[in-house]
mmCIF file of C-alpha atoms in Angstrom:
data_model
loop_
_atom_site.group_PDB
_atom_site.id
_atom_site.type_symbol
_atom_site.label_atom_id
_atom_site.label_comp_id
_atom_site.label_asym_id
_atom_site.label_seq_id
_atom_site.Cartn_x
_atom_site.Cartn_y
_atom_site.Cartn_z
ATOM 1 C CA MET N 4 -127.558 -48.204 251.857
ATOM 2 C CA ARG N 5 -124.412 -49.875 253.067
ATOM 3 C CA GLY N 6 -122.945 -53.034 251.090
ATOM 4 C CA PRO N 7 -121.478 -56.216 252.693
ATOM 5 C CA LEU N 8 -117.693 -55.998 254.195
ATOM 6 C CA PHE N 9 -114.875 -56.828 251.924
ATOM 7 C CA TYR N 10 -111.573 -57.540 253.849
ATOM 8 C CA SER N 11 -108.049 -56.748 253.149
ATOM 9 C CA LYS N 12 -105.691 -59.520 252.191
ATOM 10 C CA ILE N 13 -101.959 -60.455 252.682
ATOM 11 C CA LEU N 14 -100.163 -62.519 250.227
ATOM 12 C CA LEU N 15 -97.919 -64.538 252.516
ATOM 13 C CA PHE N 16 -95.794 -65.716 249.543
ATOM 14 C CA GLY N 17 -95.354 -65.200 245.874
ATOM 15 C CA GLU N 18 -95.080 -61.344 245.091
ATOM 16 C CA TYR N 19 -93.347 -60.710 241.723
ATOM 17 C CA GLY N 20 -92.761 -64.733 241.663
ATOM 18 C CA ILE N 21 -96.345 -65.475 240.612
ATOM 19 C CA ILE N 22 -95.738 -63.286 237.399
ATOM 20 C CA LYS N 23 -93.260 -65.956 236.717
ATOM 21 C CA ASP N 24 -95.323 -68.940 237.915
ATOM 22 C CA SER N 25 -94.059 -69.519 241.470
ATOM 23 C CA LYS N 26 -96.448 -70.827 243.938
ATOM 24 C CA GLY N 27 -98.365 -68.253 246.173
ATOM 25 C CA LEU N 28 -100.339 -68.341 249.176
ATOM 26 C CA SER N 29 -102.504 -65.426 250.116
ATOM 27 C CA ILE N 30 -104.960 -64.930 253.096
ATOM 28 C CA PRO N 31 -107.721 -62.528 253.993
ATOM 29 C CA TYR N 32 -106.757 -60.308 256.866
ATOM 30 C CA ASN N 33 -109.938 -59.145 258.782
ATOM 31 C CA PHE N 34 -108.341 -56.146 260.755
ATOM 32 C CA TYR N 35 -108.858 -53.993 257.741
ATOM 33 C CA LYS N 36 -112.307 -53.822 255.555
ATOM 34 C CA GLY N 37 -114.179 -51.763 253.392
ATOM 35 C CA ALA N 38 -117.951 -51.440 252.341
ATOM 36 C CA LEU N 39 -120.018 -49.361 249.755
ATOM 37 C CA LYS N 40 -122.048 -46.849 250.976
ATOM 38 C CA ILE N 41 -124.043 -43.899 249.904
ATOM 39 C CA ASP N 42 -123.602 -40.279 251.407
ATOM 40 C CA THR N 43 -126.560 -38.301 250.106
ATOM 41 C CA HIS N 44 -124.976 -35.229 251.291
ATOM 42 C CA LYS N 45 -121.667 -35.742 249.308
ATOM 43 C CA THR N 46 -119.443 -34.432 252.114
ATOM 44 C CA VAL N 47 -115.857 -33.590 251.391
ATOM 45 C CA ALA N 48 -114.693 -36.811 253.093
ATOM 46 C CA THR N 49 -116.540 -39.024 250.542
ATOM 47 C CA HIS N 50 -116.075 -36.640 247.621
ATOM 48 C CA LYS N 51 -112.545 -38.272 246.487
ATOM 49 C CA SER N 52 -114.009 -41.918 246.558
ATOM 50 C CA ASN N 53 -116.977 -40.760 244.687
ATOM 51 C CA GLU N 54 -114.937 -39.207 242.096
ATOM 52 C CA ASN N 55 -112.755 -42.239 241.859
ATOM 53 C CA LEU N 56 -115.765 -44.449 241.226
ATOM 54 C CA LYS N 57 -117.048 -42.058 238.561
ATOM 55 C CA ARG N 58 -113.797 -42.880 236.725
ATOM 56 C CA PHE N 59 -113.649 -46.345 237.472
ATOM 57 C CA ALA N 60 -117.433 -46.643 235.927
ATOM 58 C CA SER N 61 -116.528 -45.323 232.773
ATOM 59 C CA TYR N 62 -113.626 -47.624 232.558
ATOM 60 C CA LEU N 63 -116.044 -50.442 233.329
ATOM 61 C CA GLN N 64 -118.401 -49.291 230.655
ATOM 62 C CA GLN N 65 -115.509 -49.493 228.146
ATOM 63 C CA LEU N 66 -114.515 -52.857 229.391
ATOM 64 C CA GLN N 67 -117.779 -54.645 228.834
ATOM 65 C CA THR N 68 -118.065 -53.024 225.468
ATOM 66 C CA GLU N 69 -114.684 -54.474 224.480
ATOM 67 C CA LYS N 70 -115.006 -57.786 226.346
ATOM 68 C CA PRO N 71 -118.919 -58.541 226.496
ATOM 69 C CA HIS N 72 -118.167 -62.142 227.205
ATOM 70 C CA LEU N 73 -116.300 -61.355 230.338
ATOM 71 C CA VAL N 74 -118.466 -59.534 232.397
ATOM 72 C CA ASN N 75 -121.351 -57.380 232.210
ATOM 73 C CA PHE N 76 -122.765 -54.912 235.194
ATOM 74 C CA ASP N 77 -125.906 -53.101 235.640
ATOM 75 C CA MET N 78 -124.367 -49.731 234.560
ATOM 76 C CA ASP N 79 -127.467 -47.816 235.007
ATOM 77 C CA ALA N 80 -127.844 -48.646 238.787
ATOM 78 C CA LEU N 81 -123.990 -48.054 239.297
ATOM 79 C CA LEU N 82 -124.106 -44.668 237.664
ATOM 80 C CA LYS N 83 -127.347 -43.926 239.538
ATOM 81 C CA ASP N 84 -125.852 -44.695 242.848
ATOM 82 C CA ILE N 85 -122.629 -42.705 242.004
ATOM 83 C CA ASP N 86 -124.931 -39.900 241.089
ATOM 84 C CA ASN N 87 -126.589 -40.290 244.594
ATOM 85 C CA GLY N 88 -123.188 -40.285 246.436
ATOM 86 C CA LEU N 89 -122.018 -43.847 246.233
ATOM 87 C CA TYR N 90 -118.378 -44.151 247.907
ATOM 88 C CA PHE N 91 -115.979 -46.908 249.246
ATOM 89 C CA ASP N 92 -115.864 -46.416 253.027
ATOM 90 C CA SER N 93 -112.800 -48.355 254.005
ATOM 91 C CA SER N 94 -110.194 -48.765 256.627
ATOM 92 C CA ILE N 95 -107.673 -50.305 254.321
ATOM 93 C CA PRO N 96 -104.594 -48.069 253.904
ATOM 94 C CA GLN N 97 -103.845 -47.180 250.224
ATOM 95 C CA GLY N 98 -100.539 -48.026 249.107
ATOM 96 C CA TYR N 99 -99.646 -50.585 251.786
ATOM 97 C CA GLY N 100 -99.737 -53.772 249.933
ATOM 98 C CA VAL N 101 -102.759 -55.194 251.670
ATOM 99 C CA GLY N 102 -105.073 -54.778 248.835
ATOM 100 C CA SER N 103 -107.203 -51.787 249.013
ATOM 101 C CA SER N 104 -108.095 -51.654 245.447
ATOM 102 C CA GLY N 105 -108.860 -55.516 245.746
ATOM 103 C CA ALA N 106 -111.671 -55.049 248.254
ATOM 104 C CA LEU N 107 -113.075 -52.251 245.999
ATOM 105 C CA VAL N 108 -113.149 -54.241 243.009
ATOM 106 C CA ALA N 109 -114.866 -57.270 244.926
ATOM 107 C CA ALA N 110 -117.420 -54.807 246.226
ATOM 108 C CA ILE N 111 -118.382 -53.446 242.833
ATOM 109 C CA TYR N 112 -118.585 -57.132 241.253
ATOM 110 C CA ASP N 113 -120.561 -58.378 244.113
ATOM 111 C CA LYS N 114 -123.223 -55.641 243.977
ATOM 112 C CA TYR N 115 -123.494 -54.725 240.228
ATOM 113 C CA ALA N 116 -122.045 -57.598 238.189
ATOM 114 C CA ALA N 117 -125.012 -59.531 236.095
ATOM 115 C CA ASN N 118 -124.803 -63.423 236.490
ATOM 116 C CA LYS N 119 -122.195 -63.046 239.003
ATOM 117 C CA ILE N 120 -120.328 -66.107 240.439
ATOM 118 C CA THR N 121 -120.930 -66.299 243.977
ATOM 119 C CA VAL N 122 -119.277 -67.902 247.000
ATOM 120 C CA LEU N 123 -122.022 -70.147 247.610
ATOM 121 C CA GLU N 124 -121.853 -72.233 244.520
ATOM 122 C CA ASN N 125 -119.440 -75.049 244.141
ATOM 123 C CA LEU N 126 -116.359 -73.243 243.127
ATOM 124 C CA THR N 127 -114.607 -75.145 240.562
ATOM 125 C CA ARG N 128 -111.194 -74.568 239.409
ATOM 126 C CA ASP N 129 -112.725 -73.082 236.055
ATOM 127 C CA LYS N 130 -114.876 -70.753 237.976
ATOM 128 C CA LEU N 131 -112.124 -69.488 240.054
ATOM 129 C CA LEU N 132 -109.934 -68.659 236.974
ATOM 130 C CA GLN N 133 -113.062 -67.097 235.388
ATOM 131 C CA LEU N 134 -113.421 -64.814 238.459
ATOM 132 C CA LYS N 135 -109.603 -64.284 238.606
ATOM 133 C CA GLY N 136 -109.752 -63.283 235.098
ATOM 134 C CA ILE N 137 -112.597 -60.651 235.400
ATOM 135 C CA PHE N 138 -110.988 -59.186 238.382
ATOM 136 C CA ALA N 139 -107.482 -58.926 236.768
ATOM 137 C CA GLU N 140 -109.347 -56.760 234.066
ATOM 138 C CA MET N 141 -111.155 -54.805 236.520
ATOM 139 C CA GLU N 142 -108.054 -54.234 238.741
ATOM 140 C CA SER N 143 -105.893 -53.073 235.967
ATOM 141 C CA PHE N 144 -107.509 -49.822 236.123
ATOM 142 C CA PHE N 145 -105.637 -49.180 239.427
ATOM 143 C CA HIS N 146 -102.308 -50.903 238.810
ATOM 144 C CA GLY N 147 -101.790 -51.032 234.890
ATOM 145 C CA LYS N 148 -101.608 -54.762 235.341
ATOM 146 C CA SER N 149 -103.117 -57.016 237.953
ATOM 147 C CA SER N 150 -103.307 -60.593 238.634
ATOM 148 C CA GLY N 151 -106.721 -60.478 239.691
ATOM 149 C CA LEU N 152 -105.663 -62.352 243.190
ATOM 150 C CA ASP N 153 -106.381 -59.605 245.446
ATOM 151 C CA PRO N 154 -110.048 -58.985 244.608
ATOM 152 C CA LEU N 155 -110.454 -62.784 244.555
ATOM 153 C CA ASN N 156 -109.160 -63.164 247.938
ATOM 154 C CA SER N 157 -111.398 -60.227 249.038
ATOM 155 C CA TYR N 158 -114.536 -61.632 247.583
ATOM 156 C CA LEU N 159 -114.113 -65.199 248.707
ATOM 157 C CA SER N 160 -112.669 -64.443 251.923
ATOM 158 C CA LEU N 161 -110.676 -67.893 252.023
ATOM 159 C CA PRO N 162 -107.135 -68.363 251.839
ATOM 160 C CA ILE N 163 -105.741 -69.083 248.087
ATOM 161 C CA LEU N 164 -103.320 -71.352 247.189
ATOM 162 C CA ILE N 165 -101.818 -70.339 243.711
ATOM 163 C CA ASN N 166 -100.073 -73.438 242.188
ATOM 164 C CA SER N 167 -99.302 -71.552 238.871
ATOM 165 C CA GLN N 168 -101.159 -68.885 236.849
ATOM 166 C CA ASP N 169 -103.831 -70.834 235.701
ATOM 167 C CA ASN N 170 -103.988 -73.319 238.792
ATOM 168 C CA ILE N 171 -105.467 -71.854 241.994
ATOM 169 C CA GLU N 172 -107.606 -73.409 244.359
ATOM 170 C CA PRO N 173 -108.940 -72.573 248.018
ATOM 171 C CA ALA N 174 -106.630 -73.596 250.722
ATOM 172 C CA GLY N 175 -106.729 -75.039 254.155
ATOM 173 C CA ILE N 176 -103.938 -73.363 256.209
ATOM 174 C CA PRO N 177 -103.046 -74.796 259.669
ATOM 175 C CA SER N 178 -104.993 -73.114 262.314
ATOM 176 C CA GLN N 179 -103.616 -70.572 264.498
ATOM 177 C CA THR N 180 -102.179 -71.529 267.912
ATOM 178 C CA GLU N 181 -102.706 -69.431 270.944
ATOM 179 C CA ASN N 182 -99.891 -68.336 273.027
ATOM 180 C CA SER N 183 -97.307 -69.542 270.515
ATOM 181 C CA LYS N 184 -94.158 -67.517 270.024
ATOM 182 C CA GLY N 185 -93.883 -68.116 266.312
ATOM 183 C CA ALA N 186 -95.608 -65.215 264.312
ATOM 184 C CA VAL N 187 -96.248 -63.440 261.043
ATOM 185 C CA PHE N 188 -96.480 -59.689 261.366
ATOM 186 C CA LEU N 189 -96.676 -56.416 259.567
ATOM 187 C CA LEU N 190 -93.991 -53.805 259.927
ATOM 188 C CA ASP N 191 -95.065 -50.330 259.073
ATOM 189 C CA SER N 192 -92.530 -48.426 257.014
ATOM 190 C CA GLY N 193 -94.382 -45.243 257.498
ATOM 191 C CA ILE N 194 -94.223 -44.736 253.525
ATOM 192 C CA THR N 195 -96.929 -45.139 250.904
ATOM 193 C CA GLY N 196 -95.758 -47.473 248.242
ATOM 194 C CA GLU N 197 -96.871 -47.205 244.410
ATOM 195 C CA THR N 198 -97.435 -50.651 242.817
ATOM 196 C CA ALA N 199 -97.082 -49.448 239.057
ATOM 197 C CA PRO N 200 -93.433 -47.952 239.319
ATOM 198 C CA MET N 201 -92.325 -51.059 241.344
ATOM 199 C CA VAL N 202 -93.698 -53.596 238.725
ATOM 200 C CA HIS N 203 -92.032 -51.492 235.900
ATOM 201 C CA ILE N 204 -88.449 -51.808 237.595
ATOM 202 C CA PHE N 205 -89.084 -55.451 237.977
ATOM 203 C CA MET N 206 -90.310 -55.910 234.356
ATOM 204 C CA GLU N 207 -86.987 -53.864 233.370
ATOM 205 C CA ASN N 208 -84.884 -56.143 235.591
ATOM 206 C CA MET N 209 -86.650 -59.222 233.744
ATOM 207 C CA LYS N 210 -84.916 -58.243 230.467
ATOM 208 C CA GLN N 211 -81.419 -59.207 231.980
ATOM 209 C CA GLU N 212 -80.437 -63.313 231.841
ATOM 210 C CA GLY N 213 -78.825 -63.137 234.923
ATOM 211 C CA PHE N 214 -82.058 -61.566 236.984
ATOM 212 C CA ARG N 215 -84.325 -64.078 235.368
ATOM 213 C CA ASN N 216 -81.875 -67.007 236.208
ATOM 214 C CA MET N 217 -81.882 -65.768 239.901
ATOM 215 C CA LEU N 218 -85.559 -65.698 239.854
ATOM 216 C CA LYS N 219 -85.861 -69.277 238.839
ATOM 217 C CA ASP N 220 -83.125 -70.784 240.477
ATOM 218 C CA GLN N 221 -83.451 -68.940 243.908
ATOM 219 C CA PHE N 222 -86.527 -66.835 244.436
ATOM 220 C CA VAL N 223 -89.046 -69.207 242.940
ATOM 221 C CA LYS N 224 -87.618 -72.090 244.470
ATOM 222 C CA HIS N 225 -87.296 -70.645 248.103
ATOM 223 C CA THR N 226 -90.794 -69.357 247.560
ATOM 224 C CA ASP N 227 -92.550 -72.665 246.506
ATOM 225 C CA ALA N 228 -90.653 -74.295 249.543
ATOM 226 C CA CYS N 229 -91.918 -71.666 251.850
ATOM 227 C CA VAL N 230 -95.600 -72.303 250.732
ATOM 228 C CA GLU N 231 -95.268 -76.118 250.860
ATOM 229 C CA ASP N 232 -93.698 -75.708 254.631
ATOM 230 C CA PHE N 233 -96.392 -73.356 255.691
ATOM 231 C CA LEU N 234 -99.422 -75.561 254.541
ATOM 232 C CA GLN N 235 -97.585 -78.620 255.913
ATOM 233 C CA GLY N 236 -96.886 -76.876 259.057
ATOM 234 C CA ASP N 237 -93.257 -77.512 259.041
ATOM 235 C CA VAL N 238 -92.131 -74.778 260.997
ATOM 236 C CA ASN N 239 -88.449 -75.688 261.039
ATOM 237 C CA SER N 240 -87.949 -75.970 257.529
ATOM 238 C CA LEU N 241 -90.179 -73.037 256.873
ATOM 239 C CA PHE N 242 -87.823 -70.620 258.792
ATOM 240 C CA GLY N 243 -84.866 -71.990 256.991
ATOM 241 C CA ASN N 244 -86.406 -71.250 253.670
ATOM 242 C CA ILE N 245 -87.630 -67.846 254.700
ATOM 243 C CA LYS N 246 -84.150 -66.796 255.868
ATOM 244 C CA GLN N 247 -82.976 -67.748 252.309
ATOM 245 C CA LEU N 248 -85.863 -65.893 250.842
ATOM 246 C CA SER N 249 -85.226 -62.707 252.819
ATOM 247 C CA LYS N 250 -81.442 -62.733 251.639
ATOM 248 C CA VAL N 251 -82.465 -63.271 247.933
ATOM 249 C CA VAL N 252 -84.530 -60.122 248.097
ATOM 250 C CA LEU N 253 -82.215 -58.061 249.855
ATOM 251 C CA ASP N 254 -79.606 -59.116 247.158
ATOM 252 C CA ASN N 255 -81.957 -58.654 244.335
ATOM 253 C CA PHE N 256 -84.870 -56.421 245.064
ATOM 254 C CA LYS N 257 -83.196 -53.421 246.549
ATOM 255 C CA PRO N 258 -85.202 -50.662 244.999
ATOM 256 C CA MET N 259 -88.302 -52.428 246.478
ATOM 257 C CA ILE N 260 -86.899 -52.104 249.876
ATOM 258 C CA PRO N 261 -87.288 -48.546 251.371
ATOM 259 C CA LYS N 262 -83.577 -47.321 251.768
ATOM 260 C CA GLN N 263 -83.728 -46.522 255.615
ATOM 261 C CA PHE N 264 -84.735 -50.555 255.876
ATOM 262 C CA HIS N 265 -81.804 -52.114 254.320
ATOM 263 C CA LYS N 266 -79.822 -52.169 257.525
ATOM 264 C CA LEU N 267 -82.802 -53.621 259.495
ATOM 265 C CA TRP N 268 -83.490 -56.100 257.086
ATOM 266 C CA LYS N 269 -79.741 -57.391 257.094
ATOM 267 C CA LYS N 270 -79.839 -57.311 260.931
ATOM 268 C CA GLY N 271 -82.705 -59.636 261.168
ATOM 269 C CA ILE N 272 -80.770 -62.248 258.856
ATOM 270 C CA GLU N 273 -77.567 -61.842 260.843
ATOM 271 C CA THR N 274 -79.262 -62.331 264.315
ATOM 272 C CA ASN N 275 -82.196 -64.674 263.408
ATOM 273 C CA ALA N 276 -84.614 -62.548 265.603
ATOM 274 C CA TYR N 277 -86.782 -61.965 262.535
ATOM 275 C CA TYR N 278 -86.663 -62.166 258.750
ATOM 276 C CA LEU N 279 -88.415 -59.550 256.433
ATOM 277 C CA LYS N 280 -89.946 -59.941 253.178
ATOM 278 C CA LEU N 281 -92.062 -57.753 250.872
ATOM 279 C CA CYS N 282 -95.627 -57.516 251.349
ATOM 280 C CA GLY N 283 -97.108 -56.712 247.832
ATOM 281 C CA SER N 284 -94.911 -54.998 245.492
ATOM 282 C CA GLY N 285 -92.856 -53.040 248.002
ATOM 283 C CA GLY N 286 -91.458 -49.576 247.994
ATOM 284 C CA GLY N 287 -93.237 -48.642 250.815
ATOM 285 C CA GLY N 288 -96.216 -49.628 252.813
ATOM 286 C CA TYR N 289 -95.852 -52.840 255.026
ATOM 287 C CA MET N 290 -93.100 -55.418 255.086
ATOM 288 C CA LEU N 291 -93.844 -58.630 256.202
ATOM 289 C CA GLY N 292 -92.042 -60.359 258.951
ATOM 290 C CA PHE N 293 -91.595 -63.870 260.294
ATOM 291 C CA THR N 294 -90.385 -64.651 263.659
ATOM 292 C CA GLU N 295 -89.880 -67.778 266.013
ATOM 293 C CA ASP N 296 -90.067 -65.623 268.905
ATOM 294 C CA ILE N 297 -92.155 -62.772 268.634
ATOM 295 C CA ASP N 298 -91.054 -61.140 272.062
ATOM 296 C CA GLU N 299 -87.272 -61.138 270.867
ATOM 297 C CA ALA N 300 -88.732 -59.566 267.643
ATOM 298 C CA ARG N 301 -90.573 -57.003 269.331
ATOM 299 C CA LYS N 302 -87.470 -56.134 271.336
ATOM 300 C CA ALA N 303 -85.288 -55.924 268.259
ATOM 301 C CA LEU N 304 -87.866 -53.829 266.389
ATOM 302 C CA LYS N 305 -88.945 -51.796 269.523
ATOM 303 C CA ASP N 306 -88.954 -48.387 267.596
ATOM 304 C CA TYR N 307 -91.288 -49.791 264.783
ATOM 305 C CA LYS N 308 -94.966 -50.560 264.846
ATOM 306 C CA LEU N 309 -95.714 -54.272 264.416
ATOM 307 C CA GLU N 310 -99.108 -55.905 263.986
ATOM 308 C CA VAL N 311 -99.273 -59.794 264.335
ATOM 309 C CA VAL N 312 -101.324 -61.200 261.624
ATOM 310 C CA TYR N 313 -100.825 -64.982 262.317
ATOM 311 C CA ASN N 314 -99.480 -67.079 265.152
ATOM 312 C CA PHE N 315 -98.017 -70.580 264.955
#
C-alpha cells in the first residue's frame, strides 16, 4: 500500500504574528513530500516512524473520545495498518520549519477520518475553519500547541491567506516569472530547531507590555504589509517592508535566530543583498531569504546552502 503524496509547506509571512492575529501567507512547497506506506518486514529504517504512529494513534483515540463532534477515525483500520508496519515515508526534514508533522497529519486524516471534508467539494470558509480546527487538535500531539495551518496547507495543496485566526481563504499568488532576479530562498542553518521551546520563549515575552506593543505596532504592521504587497505583486514596496520586518526580528527575536547567524542577518540589512526572516518557529532549521537579485545573494552567501522556492 502507498497513500497519496502530501507536500511540505512554507509560511512566507506570519510566523508568531498569526498567534496575535496578524495576516499570514502559506504556500505548498513540492520539493519535499511524504506518503503513508506499509513495510511488512518492519525494518529498522521504518521502525521509528511506526512507533511514532502507534503513540499518535492512542492520542487520536483519546481525542475522538473527548471531542466526538470534532472528528472520528476508523481506528480499527488505523491500528491494523500500524500492526502491519504502517509508516510515513517522508523526505521532509524534521525541525526545519517546513511542516513535517503537518504532512503526516494531513495523510492520516485523508486516509482514516470518517466523513472527511475533501478538497473537491466547495470549500466554504466554515469548512476551512472546521478543517483547521481538526488539524490543530491533531497536530498538538507534536507541538504542544498548533494553529492547524501546516496540515491544512499540506492537505489542500493550495496557497492559503490568513486574514485573522477565524478568517482564512485559498489565495491566488502571482505566478512565478522565469529568468527573473527576484527570489525567495531557503537558507540551511544546519541545525535542527525545536518548535515547543521557541513558542515557550515567545509566550514568556508576551507577558511584557513592551514586547506586546512591539508586536502590534511593528511586527504585525510590517507582516500585514508584506502579505498585501506580495499578493498584489508590488515588489518595490514588498522589499521595503521585508527589510523593516527583518530588522524587527533581529532586534526582538534574537533567541529564535541561531547565534552564528546574527552577523549574517545584519549584513543582509546593511548591504541590501538579501533580507532574512524566520521560517517557522526558528531556533534552527531553515531561514527564509528574500532578494531582488539572486546572483548577488548567492555571492554574498557563497558559504551556505540556498534553495530557491519562488521567483518573481
